[in-house]
């Protein structure tokens, strides 16, 4: 048997493919960076010779007490020979030294989270040798001091400030403003001083043996998989912890070897807007980190055409080639060494939500990818971000006029954020998580160590850095509004305040930032929900999503079940909500909570009269006052949803919710008695008595829903009359009203048998009176476990089911939906007792099992039973995926979540497509 292969040389991608089975497997094995470097090599893009040590080796190393697996190092040294051959240089040879970088690279890109060491192979001897070859002493010692500092920090764990202090001191002595002002001799001196730092901090000398340097750097990069910032990032980006990182040993090419050299980063499309133009920055005579660190002022990539025309032309061609090859927007890093272009990295570019949608739609419109691919490339979270609040143009104008704008910078990640400022990641995270504050983190620039603070913040403001700086890249990925490079902002960490143009803002004070315009304002600015209609690319994408879901046969289900994907309906109580829902793409109303209409000012007195009535006559009078109100509400709903089904739920809550609370009444009565006020006192006392008589120990399990209708049928009789009068009136006006009446909280078929027939009688009576005939349905919510357990029976009466997963979760777990979250549920989730909050995402093993059973047994009684969900879970992408799998017809959620749900429904349809 051949030995285990831990290392792949740049031209061994086919072997990696054979072993890993797929491109995804290759990325898993060699990491994204390694796989793409090898792929670029294969398609003829100039890449410096390299080899990759696999993620499997990393995992073996981490599992075995930080020991390389057997033969890994020998294979690495073997591969090094291949690199030496291809680069025509020799590692450690003073006459022709090969220098390499040691770069991390996991399957998913984790920008800057793990470590990298450059210029490995330099030591006192090879440095001298390089000076002879390059005749550029300054360049060589610059590279050498960078190696010592980077190696010292990354590999030896020395605080990088130790090196910075020495550098600052020497710069002061030599009166040098920038690093580039230091002479060759200064840098030589710096090298010695950096070596002294290593000796002082570690007690041993900076290792001179190049192989030893490479070995220690490899170990350090493997270990960096588990540093805190990388772990935090993986958690936030949902990257599994067991992937491990690969190590890439890559021949160094130097962008800092003169003015015919340079380095840069670019995206093949604008990562902020998605526009199809090359977007990037470069620096002449500079090394990689200089660009991303945002320390030197970079030039726009297009300006490179002037200074290095040949390399620029080749660069443009290569970026196009890469985008065509990967069929995705690419984020590349390159270096030009003495006029010669080298590509150091390509990967799918991170982008804002807006850019993600535009790029996906543009690429599908250009037939570059399919519509299905376009849909799959946009996440539900991205759609959610696009519907997040923004500042209105007028509001911003006003804030500017009022002189509230105190700074501006680069608009790095769009969106509006309002929060209190904090100056370090730990405080930002603490204030957000423990104090529940809205936080804006303000830093000179961010480093990978700051990610936890960035994730906890509503927004990020930095005084340094550009559009591709760390803060910008991370913020864009997580949809956090961000302004970078607001250079007028001076941060005084000691005083915990910032100052800009004479304005001082102290830690904890409010500011507002607009990541779309790059502005920062004092105080709080009002935010507004964006309009979907104006986001034409998103509208297009969601129409494609609907088309996919509407395709018959997309879902593989038993006979008589819907073979299309899920529809998205909305929970809407008022005509205005229904209109919004329709504009957002809802294809029906899955829940109208009628009792919400009872709370309106002019109706509540009638509702209370009805509840407190002493005779049937009094009750009927009060109800007949309410009927016209309900009828007109329903007419509005039918009109707004013309042609689509409207599910109206009959009254659900316990009646005491419509009356003042016992505590308030008691206080009022006592006050009146004490003050001797007689007027109105007997009525108040009577009301108090009634409220007391209605008291229940467990009202959520008490007289509500269908139970209330059994005990007091007059309310639902009025409601059904109002529904059918409204539908008939609308029908007569030409509106295609499709009423479905939903009975809440059924637990036993006899409850339905008791109430439903008399309601149907009323429906028929109204239709007869109005002389119109139309289709309608009577159905029930499934929100009590017993209803789910007897769903087969219940479906013999109910013509549709709608899962009320709020109550179903409450009653299946036995957790009070109103209290659990503030009592123990947070602890449960933190401690991992529950994987997720079951009130947000359906508990598929428990509650979900009841749901699945209900669908199966319900449909075995009534083949075409319509099944939906109207609990909060109806807008949660994972729950939607589940609803698709169990064969539901639709999900219903709040109007604002409809766009996200449409995308999630299409994702499920594509993922489980019967046609794949
Ligand atoms: C439910 O229980 O899921 C439901 C939609 O009803 P409500 O939230 O009104 O109880
Ligand atoms: Mg309910």
Short mmCIF file of C-alpha atoms and ligand atoms in Angstrom, two decimals, residues 571 591 593 595-596 649 652 700 704 742 745 781-783 802-808 817 870-873, ligand 1:
data_model
loop_
_atom_site.label_atom_id
_atom_site.label_comp_id
_atom_site.label_asym_id
_atom_site.label_seq_id
_atom_site.Cartn_x
_atom_site.Cartn_y
_atom_site.Cartn_z
CA UNK A 571 -50.11 36.77 8.84
CA UNK A 591 -53.75 34.02 9.70
CA UNK A 593 -56.13 37.28 14.31
CA UNK A 595 -59.45 39.68 18.13
CA UNK A 596 -56.85 42.36 17.35
CA UNK A 649 -59.33 32.85 12.60
CA UNK A 652 -58.88 32.94 20.34
CA UNK A 700 -53.49 29.98 28.34
CA UNK A 704 -60.14 30.31 25.06
CA UNK A 742 -60.17 28.81 11.01
CA UNK A 745 -57.24 25.44 19.75
CA UNK A 781 -55.43 25.09 13.83
CA UNK A 782 -53.31 22.23 15.01
CA UNK A 783 -51.77 23.68 18.13
CA UNK A 802 -52.74 25.28 10.04
CA UNK A 803 -49.99 24.61 12.53
CA UNK A 804 -50.05 27.10 15.37
CA UNK A 805 -46.51 26.29 16.32
CA UNK A 806 -46.39 28.95 19.02
CA UNK A 807 -48.94 27.09 21.09
CA UNK A 808 -47.90 23.68 19.79
CA UNK A 817 -44.28 30.95 25.64
CA UNK A 870 -48.94 30.28 10.93
CA UNK A 871 -46.84 30.27 14.10
CA UNK A 872 -43.75 32.51 14.28
CA UNK A 873 -41.71 29.67 12.78
C1 LIG B 1 -49.86 29.83 17.35
O1 LIG B 1 -50.18 29.41 18.43
O2 LIG B 1 -48.86 29.46 16.74
C2 LIG B 1 -50.66 30.88 16.69
C3 LIG B 1 -50.37 31.30 15.47
O3 LIG B 1 -51.62 31.47 17.44
P1 LIG B 1 -51.35 32.58 18.54
O4 LIG B 1 -49.93 32.97 18.45
O5 LIG B 1 -52.27 33.69 18.22
O6 LIG B 1 -51.70 31.84 19.78
#
